[in-house]
Structure formats: structure tokens, C-alpha cells
XYZ file of C-alpha atoms in Angstrom:
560
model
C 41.612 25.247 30.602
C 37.907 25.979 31.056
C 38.697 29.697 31.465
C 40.285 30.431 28.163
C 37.407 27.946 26.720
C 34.703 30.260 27.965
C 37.209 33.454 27.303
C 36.966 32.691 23.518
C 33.183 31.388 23.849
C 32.183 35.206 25.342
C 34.411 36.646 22.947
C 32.702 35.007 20.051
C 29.258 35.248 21.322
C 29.576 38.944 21.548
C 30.985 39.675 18.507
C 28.577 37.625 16.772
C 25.648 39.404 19.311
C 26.886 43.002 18.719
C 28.399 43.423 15.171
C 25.757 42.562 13.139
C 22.690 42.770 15.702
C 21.061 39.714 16.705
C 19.609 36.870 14.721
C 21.421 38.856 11.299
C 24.496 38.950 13.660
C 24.135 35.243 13.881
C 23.661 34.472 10.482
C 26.504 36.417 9.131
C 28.636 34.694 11.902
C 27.403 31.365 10.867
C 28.266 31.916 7.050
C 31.868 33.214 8.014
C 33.963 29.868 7.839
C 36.511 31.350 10.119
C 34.667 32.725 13.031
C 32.329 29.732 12.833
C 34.829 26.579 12.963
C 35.932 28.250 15.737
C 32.957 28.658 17.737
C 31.818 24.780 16.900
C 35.556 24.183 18.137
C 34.746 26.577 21.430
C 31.763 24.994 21.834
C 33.431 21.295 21.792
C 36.138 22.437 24.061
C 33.729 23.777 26.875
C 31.774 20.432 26.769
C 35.029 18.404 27.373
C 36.215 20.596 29.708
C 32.606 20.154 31.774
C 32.816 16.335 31.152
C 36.433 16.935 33.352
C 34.821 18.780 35.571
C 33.962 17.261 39.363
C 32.418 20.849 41.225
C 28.350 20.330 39.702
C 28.237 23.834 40.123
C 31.055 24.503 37.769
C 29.696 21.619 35.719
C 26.437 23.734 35.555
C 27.746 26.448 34.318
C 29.754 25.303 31.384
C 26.714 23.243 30.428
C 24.676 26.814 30.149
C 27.908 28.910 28.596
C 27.647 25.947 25.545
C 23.730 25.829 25.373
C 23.786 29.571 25.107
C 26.858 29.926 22.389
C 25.025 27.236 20.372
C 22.481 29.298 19.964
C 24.584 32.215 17.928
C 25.391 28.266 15.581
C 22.212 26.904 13.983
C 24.181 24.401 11.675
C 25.575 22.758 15.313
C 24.841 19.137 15.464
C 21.918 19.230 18.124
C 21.765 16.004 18.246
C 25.357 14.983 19.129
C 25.195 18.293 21.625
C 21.982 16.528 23.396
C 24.172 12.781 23.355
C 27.053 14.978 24.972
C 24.813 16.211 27.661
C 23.299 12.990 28.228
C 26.778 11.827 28.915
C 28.180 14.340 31.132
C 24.742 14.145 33.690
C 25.073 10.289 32.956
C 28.988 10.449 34.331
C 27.715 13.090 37.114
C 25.312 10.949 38.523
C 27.769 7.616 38.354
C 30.274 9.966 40.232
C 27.820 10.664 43.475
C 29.055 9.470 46.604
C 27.173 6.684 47.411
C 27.596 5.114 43.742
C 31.589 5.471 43.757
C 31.843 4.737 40.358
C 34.675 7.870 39.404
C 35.011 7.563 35.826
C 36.221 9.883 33.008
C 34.183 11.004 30.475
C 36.795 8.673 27.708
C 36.264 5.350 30.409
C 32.338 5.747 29.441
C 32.776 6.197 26.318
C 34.774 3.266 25.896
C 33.080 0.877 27.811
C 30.031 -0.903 27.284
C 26.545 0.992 28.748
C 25.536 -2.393 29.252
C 28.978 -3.699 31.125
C 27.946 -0.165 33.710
C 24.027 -1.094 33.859
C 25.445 -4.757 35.301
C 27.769 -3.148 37.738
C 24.621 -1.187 39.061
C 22.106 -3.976 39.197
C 24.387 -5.558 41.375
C 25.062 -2.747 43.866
C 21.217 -2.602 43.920
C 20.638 0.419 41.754
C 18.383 -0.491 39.452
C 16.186 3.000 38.425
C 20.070 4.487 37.917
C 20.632 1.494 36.077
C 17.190 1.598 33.552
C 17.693 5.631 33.350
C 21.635 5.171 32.066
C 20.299 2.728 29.900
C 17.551 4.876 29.231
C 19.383 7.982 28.267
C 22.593 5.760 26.462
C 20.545 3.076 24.055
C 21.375 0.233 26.691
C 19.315 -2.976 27.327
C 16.461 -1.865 29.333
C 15.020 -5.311 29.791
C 17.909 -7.031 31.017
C 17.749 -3.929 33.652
C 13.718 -3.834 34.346
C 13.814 -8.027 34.314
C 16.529 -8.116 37.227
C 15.001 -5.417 38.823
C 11.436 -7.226 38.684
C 13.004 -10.052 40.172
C 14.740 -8.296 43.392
C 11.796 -6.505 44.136
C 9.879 -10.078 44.523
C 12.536 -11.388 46.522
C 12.097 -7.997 48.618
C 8.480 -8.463 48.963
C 8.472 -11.706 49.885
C 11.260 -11.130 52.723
C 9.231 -8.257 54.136
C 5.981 -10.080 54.251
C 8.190 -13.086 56.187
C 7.039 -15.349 53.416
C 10.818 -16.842 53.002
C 13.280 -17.603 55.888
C 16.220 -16.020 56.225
C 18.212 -18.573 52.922
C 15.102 -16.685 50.901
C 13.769 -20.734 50.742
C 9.828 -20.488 50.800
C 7.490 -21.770 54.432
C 5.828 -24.658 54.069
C 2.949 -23.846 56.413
C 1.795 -20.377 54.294
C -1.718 -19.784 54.345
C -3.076 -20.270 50.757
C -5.418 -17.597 51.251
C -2.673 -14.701 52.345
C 0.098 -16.231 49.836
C -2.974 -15.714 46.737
C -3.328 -11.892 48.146
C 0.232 -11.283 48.157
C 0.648 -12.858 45.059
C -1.729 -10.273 43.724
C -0.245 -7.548 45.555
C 3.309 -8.252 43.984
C 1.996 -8.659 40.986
C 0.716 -5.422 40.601
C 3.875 -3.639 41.709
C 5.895 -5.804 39.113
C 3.596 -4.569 36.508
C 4.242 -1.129 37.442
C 7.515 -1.667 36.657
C 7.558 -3.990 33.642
C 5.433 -1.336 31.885
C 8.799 0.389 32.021
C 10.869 -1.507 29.006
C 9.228 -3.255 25.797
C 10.075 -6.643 24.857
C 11.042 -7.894 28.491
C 11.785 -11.561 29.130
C 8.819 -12.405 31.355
C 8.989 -15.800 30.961
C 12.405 -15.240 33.201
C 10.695 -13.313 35.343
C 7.703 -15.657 35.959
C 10.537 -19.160 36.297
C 11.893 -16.707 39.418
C 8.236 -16.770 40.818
C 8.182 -20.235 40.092
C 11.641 -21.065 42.094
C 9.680 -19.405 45.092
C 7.106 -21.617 44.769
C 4.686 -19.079 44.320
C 2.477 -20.467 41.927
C -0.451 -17.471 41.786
C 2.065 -15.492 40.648
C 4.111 -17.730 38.020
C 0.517 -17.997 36.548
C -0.185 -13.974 36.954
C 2.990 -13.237 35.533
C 3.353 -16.336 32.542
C -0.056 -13.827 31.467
C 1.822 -11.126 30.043
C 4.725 -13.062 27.662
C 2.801 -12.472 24.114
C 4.557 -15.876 22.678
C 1.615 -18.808 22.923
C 4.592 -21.423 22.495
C 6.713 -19.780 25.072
C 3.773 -20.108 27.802
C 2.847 -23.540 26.786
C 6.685 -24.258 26.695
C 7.022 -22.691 30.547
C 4.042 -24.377 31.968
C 5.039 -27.954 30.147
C 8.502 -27.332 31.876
C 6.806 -26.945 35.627
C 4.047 -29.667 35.290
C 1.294 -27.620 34.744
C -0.056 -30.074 32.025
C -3.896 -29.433 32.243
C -3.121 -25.190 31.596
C -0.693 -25.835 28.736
C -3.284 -27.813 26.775
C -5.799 -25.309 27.433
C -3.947 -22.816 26.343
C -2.928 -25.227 23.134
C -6.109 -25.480 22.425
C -7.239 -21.597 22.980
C -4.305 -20.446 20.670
C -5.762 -23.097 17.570
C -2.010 -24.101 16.737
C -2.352 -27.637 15.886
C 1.155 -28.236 16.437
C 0.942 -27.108 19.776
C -2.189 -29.204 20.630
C 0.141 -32.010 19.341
C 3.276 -31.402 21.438
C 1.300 -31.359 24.355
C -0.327 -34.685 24.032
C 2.848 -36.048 23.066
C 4.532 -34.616 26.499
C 1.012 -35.932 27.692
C 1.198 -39.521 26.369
C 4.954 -40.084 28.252
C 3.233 -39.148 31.878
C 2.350 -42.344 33.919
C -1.177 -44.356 32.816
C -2.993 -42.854 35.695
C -2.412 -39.287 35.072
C -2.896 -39.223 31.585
C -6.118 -39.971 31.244
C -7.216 -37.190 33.932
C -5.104 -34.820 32.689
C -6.290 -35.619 28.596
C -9.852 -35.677 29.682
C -10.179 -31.966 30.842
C -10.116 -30.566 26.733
C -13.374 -32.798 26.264
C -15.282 -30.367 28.987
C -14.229 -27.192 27.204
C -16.177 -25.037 25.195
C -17.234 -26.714 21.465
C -14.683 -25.104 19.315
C -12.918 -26.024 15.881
C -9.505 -25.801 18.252
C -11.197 -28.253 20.588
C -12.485 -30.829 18.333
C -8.684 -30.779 16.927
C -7.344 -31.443 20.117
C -10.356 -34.475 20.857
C -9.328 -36.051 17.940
C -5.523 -36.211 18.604
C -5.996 -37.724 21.931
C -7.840 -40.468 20.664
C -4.923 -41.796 18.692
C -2.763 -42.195 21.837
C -2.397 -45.943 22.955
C -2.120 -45.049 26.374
C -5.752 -42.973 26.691
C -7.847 -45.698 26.592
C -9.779 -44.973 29.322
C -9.828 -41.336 28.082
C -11.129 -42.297 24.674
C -14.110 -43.903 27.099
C -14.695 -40.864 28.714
C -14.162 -38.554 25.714
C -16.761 -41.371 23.705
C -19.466 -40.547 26.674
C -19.256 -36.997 26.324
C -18.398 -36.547 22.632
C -20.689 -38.854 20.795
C -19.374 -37.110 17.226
C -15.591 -38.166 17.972
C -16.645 -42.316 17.861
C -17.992 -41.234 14.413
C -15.070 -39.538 13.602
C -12.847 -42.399 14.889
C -15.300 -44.700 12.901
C -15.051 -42.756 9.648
C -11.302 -43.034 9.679
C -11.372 -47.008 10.759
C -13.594 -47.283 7.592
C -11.447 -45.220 5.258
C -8.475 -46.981 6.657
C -9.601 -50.515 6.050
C -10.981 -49.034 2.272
C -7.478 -48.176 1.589
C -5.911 -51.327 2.716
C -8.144 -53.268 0.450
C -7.323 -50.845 -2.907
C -3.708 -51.004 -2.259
C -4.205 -55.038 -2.033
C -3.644 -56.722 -6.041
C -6.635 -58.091 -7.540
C -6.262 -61.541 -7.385
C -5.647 -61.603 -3.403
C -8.929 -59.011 -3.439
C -10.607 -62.122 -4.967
C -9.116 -64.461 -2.790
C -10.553 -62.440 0.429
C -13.685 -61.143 -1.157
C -16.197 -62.347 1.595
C -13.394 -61.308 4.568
C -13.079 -57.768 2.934
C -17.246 -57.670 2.552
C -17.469 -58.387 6.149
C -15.240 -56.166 7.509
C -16.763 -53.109 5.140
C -19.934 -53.751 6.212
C -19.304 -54.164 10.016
C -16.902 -50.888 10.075
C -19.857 -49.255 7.794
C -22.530 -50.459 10.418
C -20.608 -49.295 13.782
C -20.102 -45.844 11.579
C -24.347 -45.377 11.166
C -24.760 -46.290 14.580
C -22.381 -43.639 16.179
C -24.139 -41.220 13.568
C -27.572 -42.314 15.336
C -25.968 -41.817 18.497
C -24.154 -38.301 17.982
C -27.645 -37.317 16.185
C -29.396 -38.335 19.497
C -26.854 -36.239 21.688
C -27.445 -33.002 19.803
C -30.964 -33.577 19.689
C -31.024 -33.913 23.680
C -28.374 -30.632 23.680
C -30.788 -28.510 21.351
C -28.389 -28.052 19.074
C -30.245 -28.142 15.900
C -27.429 -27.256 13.715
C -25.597 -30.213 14.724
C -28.599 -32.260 14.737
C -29.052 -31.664 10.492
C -24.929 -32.195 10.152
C -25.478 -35.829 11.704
C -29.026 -36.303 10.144
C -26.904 -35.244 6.702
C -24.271 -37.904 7.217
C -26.714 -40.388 8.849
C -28.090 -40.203 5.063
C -24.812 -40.735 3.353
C -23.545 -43.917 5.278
C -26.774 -45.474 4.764
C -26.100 -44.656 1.238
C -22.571 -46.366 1.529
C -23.924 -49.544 3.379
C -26.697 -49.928 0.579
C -24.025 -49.649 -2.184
C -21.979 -52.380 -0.561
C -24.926 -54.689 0.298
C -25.928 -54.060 -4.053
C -22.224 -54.620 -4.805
C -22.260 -58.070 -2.548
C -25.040 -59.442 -4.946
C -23.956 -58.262 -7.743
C -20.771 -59.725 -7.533
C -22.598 -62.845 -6.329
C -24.574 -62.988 -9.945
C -22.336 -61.780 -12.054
C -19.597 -64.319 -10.359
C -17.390 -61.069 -10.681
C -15.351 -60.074 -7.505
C -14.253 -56.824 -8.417
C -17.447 -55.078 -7.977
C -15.760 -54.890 -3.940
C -14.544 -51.551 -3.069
C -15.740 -48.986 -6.078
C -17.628 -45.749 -5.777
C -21.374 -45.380 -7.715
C -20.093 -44.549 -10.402
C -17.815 -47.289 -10.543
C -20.188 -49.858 -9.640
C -22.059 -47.993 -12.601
C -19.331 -48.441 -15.066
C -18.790 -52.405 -14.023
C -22.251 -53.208 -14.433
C -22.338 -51.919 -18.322
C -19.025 -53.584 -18.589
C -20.610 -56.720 -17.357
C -24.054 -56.074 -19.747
C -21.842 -56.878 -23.090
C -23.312 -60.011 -23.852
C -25.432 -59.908 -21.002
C -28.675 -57.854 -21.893
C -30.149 -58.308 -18.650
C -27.272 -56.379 -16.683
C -28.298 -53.175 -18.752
C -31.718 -53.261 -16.958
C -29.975 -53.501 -13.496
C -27.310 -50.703 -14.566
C -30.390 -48.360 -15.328
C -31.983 -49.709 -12.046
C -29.302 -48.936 -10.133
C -28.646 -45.641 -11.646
C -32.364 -44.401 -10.142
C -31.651 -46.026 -6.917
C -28.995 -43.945 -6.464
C -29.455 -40.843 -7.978
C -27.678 -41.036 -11.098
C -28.572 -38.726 -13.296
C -29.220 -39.432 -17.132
C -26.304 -38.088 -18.246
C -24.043 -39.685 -15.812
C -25.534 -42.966 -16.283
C -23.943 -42.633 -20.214
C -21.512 -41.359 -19.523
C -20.055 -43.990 -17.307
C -21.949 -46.575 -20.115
C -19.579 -45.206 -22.935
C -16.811 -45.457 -20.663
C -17.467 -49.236 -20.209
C -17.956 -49.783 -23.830
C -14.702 -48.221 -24.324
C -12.758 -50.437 -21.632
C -14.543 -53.623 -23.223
C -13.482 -52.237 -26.884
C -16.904 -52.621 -28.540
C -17.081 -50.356 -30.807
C -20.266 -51.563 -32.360
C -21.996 -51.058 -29.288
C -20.757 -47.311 -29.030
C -22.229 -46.858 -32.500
C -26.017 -48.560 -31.182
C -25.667 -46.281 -28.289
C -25.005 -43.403 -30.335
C -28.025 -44.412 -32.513
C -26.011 -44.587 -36.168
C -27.830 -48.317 -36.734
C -30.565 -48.502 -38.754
C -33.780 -48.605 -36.693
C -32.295 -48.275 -33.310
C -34.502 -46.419 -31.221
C -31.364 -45.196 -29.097
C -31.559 -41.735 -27.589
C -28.364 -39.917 -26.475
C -27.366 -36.771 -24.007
C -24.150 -37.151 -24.766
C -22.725 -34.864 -27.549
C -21.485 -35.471 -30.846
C -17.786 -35.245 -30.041
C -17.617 -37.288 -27.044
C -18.296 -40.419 -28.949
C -15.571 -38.920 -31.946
C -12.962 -38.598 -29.003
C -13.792 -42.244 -27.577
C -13.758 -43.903 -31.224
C -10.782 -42.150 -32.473
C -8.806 -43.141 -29.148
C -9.666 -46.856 -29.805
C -8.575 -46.513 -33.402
C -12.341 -46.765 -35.144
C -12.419 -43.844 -37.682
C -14.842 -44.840 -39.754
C -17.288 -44.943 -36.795
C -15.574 -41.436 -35.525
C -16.250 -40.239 -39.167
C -20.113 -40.818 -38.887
C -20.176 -38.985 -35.685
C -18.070 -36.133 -37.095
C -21.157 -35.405 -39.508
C -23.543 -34.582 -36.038
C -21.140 -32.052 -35.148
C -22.144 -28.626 -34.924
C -19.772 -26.296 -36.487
C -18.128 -26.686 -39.714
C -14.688 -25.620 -38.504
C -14.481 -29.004 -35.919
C -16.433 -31.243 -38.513
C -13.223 -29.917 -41.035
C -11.008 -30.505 -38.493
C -11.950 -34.202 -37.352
C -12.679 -35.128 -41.087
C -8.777 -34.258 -41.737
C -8.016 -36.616 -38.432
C -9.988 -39.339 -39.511
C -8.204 -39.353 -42.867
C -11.415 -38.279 -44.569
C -10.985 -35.869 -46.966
C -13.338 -36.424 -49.622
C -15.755 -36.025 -46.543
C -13.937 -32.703 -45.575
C -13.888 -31.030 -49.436
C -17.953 -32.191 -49.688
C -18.251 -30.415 -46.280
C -16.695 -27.611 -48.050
C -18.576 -27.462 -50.882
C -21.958 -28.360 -49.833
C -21.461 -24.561 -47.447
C -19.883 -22.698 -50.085
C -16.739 -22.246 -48.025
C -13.937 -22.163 -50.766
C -11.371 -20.442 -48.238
C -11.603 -23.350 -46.497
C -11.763 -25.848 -49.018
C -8.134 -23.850 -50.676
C -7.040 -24.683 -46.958
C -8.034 -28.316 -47.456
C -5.594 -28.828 -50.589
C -3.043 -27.181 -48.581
C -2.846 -29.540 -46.242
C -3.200 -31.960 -48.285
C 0.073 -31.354 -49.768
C 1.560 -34.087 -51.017
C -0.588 -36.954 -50.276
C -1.454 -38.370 -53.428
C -4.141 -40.360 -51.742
C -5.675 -37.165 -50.107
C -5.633 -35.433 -53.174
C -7.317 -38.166 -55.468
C -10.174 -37.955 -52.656
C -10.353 -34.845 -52.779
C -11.238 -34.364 -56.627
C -13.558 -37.221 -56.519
C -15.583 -34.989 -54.416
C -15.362 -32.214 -56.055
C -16.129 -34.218 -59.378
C -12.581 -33.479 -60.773
């Protein structure tokens, strides 16, 4: 019993108190194995005994007897000795009268805190509920979430703004239901405070099955998850805040979802509904969601509307018409490209044209808005489409003259590369391919570039070499170096024009080198010689190996 508990507990204490004098006393009491298994044991005893216990006052007092023996025991387990007093208050206060809930100490320990918590959110208890769960690691926001929503349906009743079924009055003043909105959602942040991680997107659906609409919106405010408030105001038709929200958080695929939830609403909705992200502020999230509505089949009056008031999203929608018909064209084989040459033309050169003029337009719009730094972007681009419908207008007639259809659909330098092609044979094309170079900015270097590149598609070697000024009297001047006319030769199989370039290159090393790839050695021991390098030329022979042939030219250079 309790008595011969705290019998052995006082006889203990004082021993432990008075034989060795106080804290020493307790020390040597703690290192003795014997006396000190059997206060812990004492000490275990009077704690069950109290969890037993019914009288509070006894219950008390074998709480202090333990808390005071534990003292004389500093290698007790405090933390299992706080848990045990967490339990026993925890049982006292489930045993009060008006709970009813007479357990034993081994019933709570054996059944789910949580399974308990339920019991009292049903009877109504909910702060008994949250402090059990509190004190014994339950789910405090399954506790503070129920309790949030009984104290709405509380309010509500005792501002008469349900019947008696808790369904809500249809004639509430919108005025009075906004202030008591406000008023309820201040006490239910008073207690949501109370538990992290609470489901307040359950909380705010409650609001929402009262029809209370200031407060699903108040409360929706506090769930941290973008998605899950999008998700929650999709669900109860509140289409115009989810996108705006969307659009605030800068998830694309949320911007996305919502038009797609957007684009199954009926015609007339849709369109008002869509149009409200064109009158927000002018943000990166904003454009994104601009240009997703405008590939919806069913906006088309909001495309109108968006058009009017966002100039820059017809150029946008232009840019991607004209890319879009530019790809259709390059994935079409050349001979039906030939076959539709004037169609494709056409239709480049209209899309190109409707793209400048909703450049002029968006230009105009910024300029009227006195926004300068959207002004230069369009002025920018303005430049560049011109650009593209000059290239295509000088690609039309030079496809025209050169009776050459390809010259549809290529890039500058392309067009660049195509006219040199064409100028084999043709000296007058070379004039127009340096023509059109200036016109369009070419520089010097690019312009040969893209000229050796033709030569090497038309395999005409012989022109390479006048290019790269190895005839006799050419006046040809090159900025190309050395080794990118070895690399073209040697890939179309002309060493011995590769070897004549090899002899403009720099260092000795990649002349020795190339020499050995162009199979000419007697070039390569000369090299050798003629720089007093006879490492390298013992390197040469080495290589060599073998080859008879590479051998005998080797000691025909070296006089051998």
C-alpha cells in the first residue's frame, strides 16, 4: 500500500539525509547499489500508488513525498518522472465529475491519447482536449481544427445568423454578416495560433458550408500552400481569386490549371472571368498568364479584349504564328518547298508584316503609357523584323534570278552561304554576296567564312586555293587563318592543296604535325632541318617506321 511505500521512502530519505550529511549524504547514497535500487524502486512504487489514488489530496501528497525523495537520486530519470506526472494530473483531470471519464492509470496508458482527445471533442471539451494532447504528444490540430469549427457554429447561433437546423438566413444584411465575419475571425485566430500545422483549409470549407463567404476568404488567408488555396477556391467557384492568386504565386503550372478549369466554364463566363489577369499589375507572372489565355479556343472575345489592352501580347501571338509557319515550311522536303515557293513567300511575308505592325502598335502604347523602357524593347524588335522582312523580300529576288528556290526560309548567314554557292561559275553573284554582306551587317570575317563553307559544299577546291591567295598573281586577301583552309581541304580529300597551307602555319609543332597527315614527309624532315630541330626530326623517322615510302622521302630531304 501507499503507507509502507512512503514508510520505506522516509526511511531512505533520512538515512541518506542524516548519515552522511546532506548533498555528501546523497552522493554516497546514490553510489551504494543497494540503498539506491531501492529508493528508484520506492520512488516508482509511490508514483503508482498516486496514479491509484482517487482523494487529490492524498494524490498531492504522494506527488510531493516522490519529488522530494528524488531529490536524495540525481541519476533518476527526470524525464520519465515529469511524463509520470503529466499522466497522473492528465488521469486526475479526466476523472472530475463533470468529465466522467474514470480510468486507471494502465487504461491511459494503453489507449490511444488521440482515441481520449476524440471522446472529449465530442462532449464539447475542447481546451481539456488540446491540453491532454498538449501534455501527452497527441494531435493538437485535429483538436484546435474541431474546436475552431464549433466555436463558428457557436458564434453564428448566438448572433441568430442560422436557424435553429444551424442552415444560414437568406435575408442577412451584407453589411452586419462582413462585421461578424471579422469578428469570428479574430477569435478563430486566437485560437489557431494555438497548434502548428493546422488544416485550415478544413476549417475555411466549414465557413464555406455556412455560406459565409468573408470569412472562407479571411480564413483560406492563413493555409501557407499556394496550390491548396487555389485548389479550395477552384472547388467553390471563386474563379477570378484563384487566378489571381495563380498569377501572384508565379507557378506556371498553376496559371495553367486554372485556365484549363477556366476554358470548361460556359462561353459567357469565360471570357469575363479570363479578362480580369489583363487589368493586373505588369508582372513577368502576369504576362505568363496573358499568354496562356490566348491559346484557348473558347476566349475569343477575351483575346479581343486582352489585344486592346495588351498591345505586346498580338506581337507575341504574331511572333509565334511566324515561327510556327517557319517551322512547317523546314520540316516540308525540298522538292514540295519548290513546288509551293510563291504560297510559302506569301504567307512569310504577310505573317512577317502583321508581326511589324503589332510592334508599331505595342511601341505606340508604351509611348502613350510613358514607359520608356518598354518603348526601346519594341523600338529594338521593331528593328529586327524589319530586318527579317528585308531578308525575305532579298531572298524572293534572288531566288527569282538565280532560278534557285531554296534561297526560301534560311537565316543571313545562310542566304550568305547560298549566294557564294550560287557565284561558282557565276562571277556576278560574288558582287551581290559582298553586297549583301554590308546590307546586313556581315562582318568581314563572317562573310568568308560562310564563302569557304560554300566552296566546300560545291567541292571546288581550286577556288579555296584563289581564295586563300596560293595562285600566282591573285590579289586575294584573307582573315581567315592558315588552318581553317588545312581543315576544309584535308576533309574534302585535297592534300596537296592542305600541304601548301600547312607551310603559313605558325608554329612548327602543327606545321610537323599536318605535314605527317598530309603524307608529306620530305616536307616535314625539311621543316626540321631548315630550324635545326633534330629532336624532332629523330621523332619524324620514328614514326615513320616502316614505311618505305616515308623513309625514301625523308632522305631525299635530308640529301641522304
Amino acid at each position: 500500500g501507499d503507507a509502507e511505500s512512503v514508510a520505506t521512502l522516509r526511511q531512505l530519505t533520512g538515512a541518506a539525509a542524516g548519515g552522511t550529511g546532506g548533498a555528501g549524504g546523497v552522493s554516497g547514497m546514490a553510489t551504494g547499489d543497494s540503498a539506491a535500487q531501492r529508493l528508484a524502486v520506492a520512488i516508482d512504487d509511490v508514483l503508482a500508488t498516486a496514479g491509484f489514488e482517487f482523494d487529490l489530496n492524498q494524490q498531492k501528497r504522494l506527488l510531493r513525498i516522490a519529488a522530494y525523495a528524488k531529490g536524495f537520486m540525481p541519476t533518476y530519470d527526470s524525464h520519465e518522472f515529469v511524463a509520470r506526472c503529466k499522466r497522473i494530473r492528465a488521469l486526475r483531470a479526466l476523472r472530475e465529475a463533470d468529465v466522467g471519464m474514470l480510468m486507471t492509470m494502465h487504461q491511459l496508458e494503453c489507449i490511444p491519447i488521440d482515441r481520449v482527445a476524440r471522446r472529449l471533442t465530442e462532449q464539447h471539451r475542447y481546451r481539456l482536449a488540446f491540453e491532454l494532447c498538449k501534455a501527452l504528444g497527441g494531435r493538437q490540430d485535429v483538436v484546435v481544427t474541431a474546436w475552431c469549427k464549433a466555436k463558428m457554429h457557436s458564434m453564428l447561433s448566438a448572433e441568430g445568423a442560422v436557424d435553429g437546423n444551424g442552415r444560414p438566413h437568406d435575408n442577412e444584411d451584407p453589411a452586419l454578416a462582413k462585421q461578424l465575419d471579422e469578428r469570428i475571425n479574430q477569435t478563430l485566430l486566437q485560437i489557431m495560433t494555438r497548434a502548428p500545422g493546422l488544416n485550415y483549409i478544413g476549417i475555411a470549407d466549414e465557413a464555406q458550408k455556412c455560406r459565409r463567404d468573408h470569412l472562407f476568404m479571411k480564413l483560406l488567408e492563413q493555409e501557407p500552400s499556394v496550390a491548396n488555396r487555389v485548389d479550395a477556391l477552384k472547388h467553390y467557384g471563386f474563379m477570378e481569386q484563384a487566378l489571381a492568386q495563380a498569377v501572384d504565386s508565379g507557378d506556371a503550372g498553376l496559371v495553367y490549371n486554372c485556365l484549363i478549369h477556366l476554358s470548361n466554364l460556359p462561353d459567357a463566363l469565360f471570357p469575363k472571368l479570363a479578362a480580369v489577369d489583363v487589368r493586373r499589375n505588369d508582372t513577368v507572372a502576369t504576362d505568363l498568364a496573358c499568354v496562356y489565355l490566348t491559346h484557348f479556343a473558347t476566349a475569343g472575345n477575351m483575346q479581343k479584349e486582352a489585344l486592346k489592352m495588351r498591345p505586346d501580347l498580338g506581337v507575341h501571338l504574331q511572333l509565334l504564328q511566324y515561327l510556327e509557319t517557319l517551322a512547317q515550311h523546314r520540316r516540308m522536303p525540298s522538292e514540295k518547298r519548290i513546288e509551293r515557293h510563291e504560297t510559302c513567300v506569301l504567307q512569310l511575308l504577310t505573317t512577317v508584316g502583321a508581326v511589324a505592325e503589332c510592334v508599331r502598335d505595342a511601341r505606340q502604347h508604351a509611348h502613350a503609357q510613358g514607359r520608356k523602357d518598354r518603348e526601346a524593347e519594341f523600338q529594338t524588335m521593331e528593328r529586327h523584323v524589319d530586318m527579317q522582312d528585308a531578308l525575305l523580300n532579298e531572298q524572293r529576288a534572288l531566288a527569282k534570278e538565280a532560278g534557285d528556290l531554296l534561297f526560301l526560309n534560311l537565316s543571313v548567314l545562310q542566304t550568305l552561304q547560298r549566294i557564294w554557292e550560287v557565284s561558282i561559275g557565276r562571277p556576278n553573284f560574288a558582287h551581290k554576296a559582298n553586297e549583301f554582306a554590308k546590307k546586313f551587317n556581315v562582318t568581314e570575317k563572317q562573310n568568308q567564312w560562310a564563302k569557304l563553307r560554300a566552296f566546300a559544299a560545291r567541292n571546288a577546291p581550286q577556288a579555296i586555293a584563289e581564295m586563300g591567295g596560293l595562285k600566282s598573281g591573285s590579289k586575294a586577301k584573307t582573315v581567315l587563318p592558315p588552318m581553317a583552309f588545312v581543315d576544309t581541304l584535308m576533309k574534302m580529300g585535297s592534300l596537296e592543296l592542305a600541304t601548301q597551307f600547312v607551310a603559313k602555319l605558325p608554329r612548327i609543332e602543327d606545321r610537323l604535325e599536318y605535314f605527317v597527315q598530309c603524307k608529306a614527309w620530305g616536307e616535314a624532315a625539311a621543316q626540321c632541318v631548315k630550324h635545326k630541330q633534330p629532336g624532332m626530326l629523330e621523332q619524324l623517322k620514328h614514326r615513320a617506321g616502316n614505311d618505305a615510302e616515308a623513309v625514301s622521302a625523308i632522305n631525299r630531304a635530308l640529301g641522304q
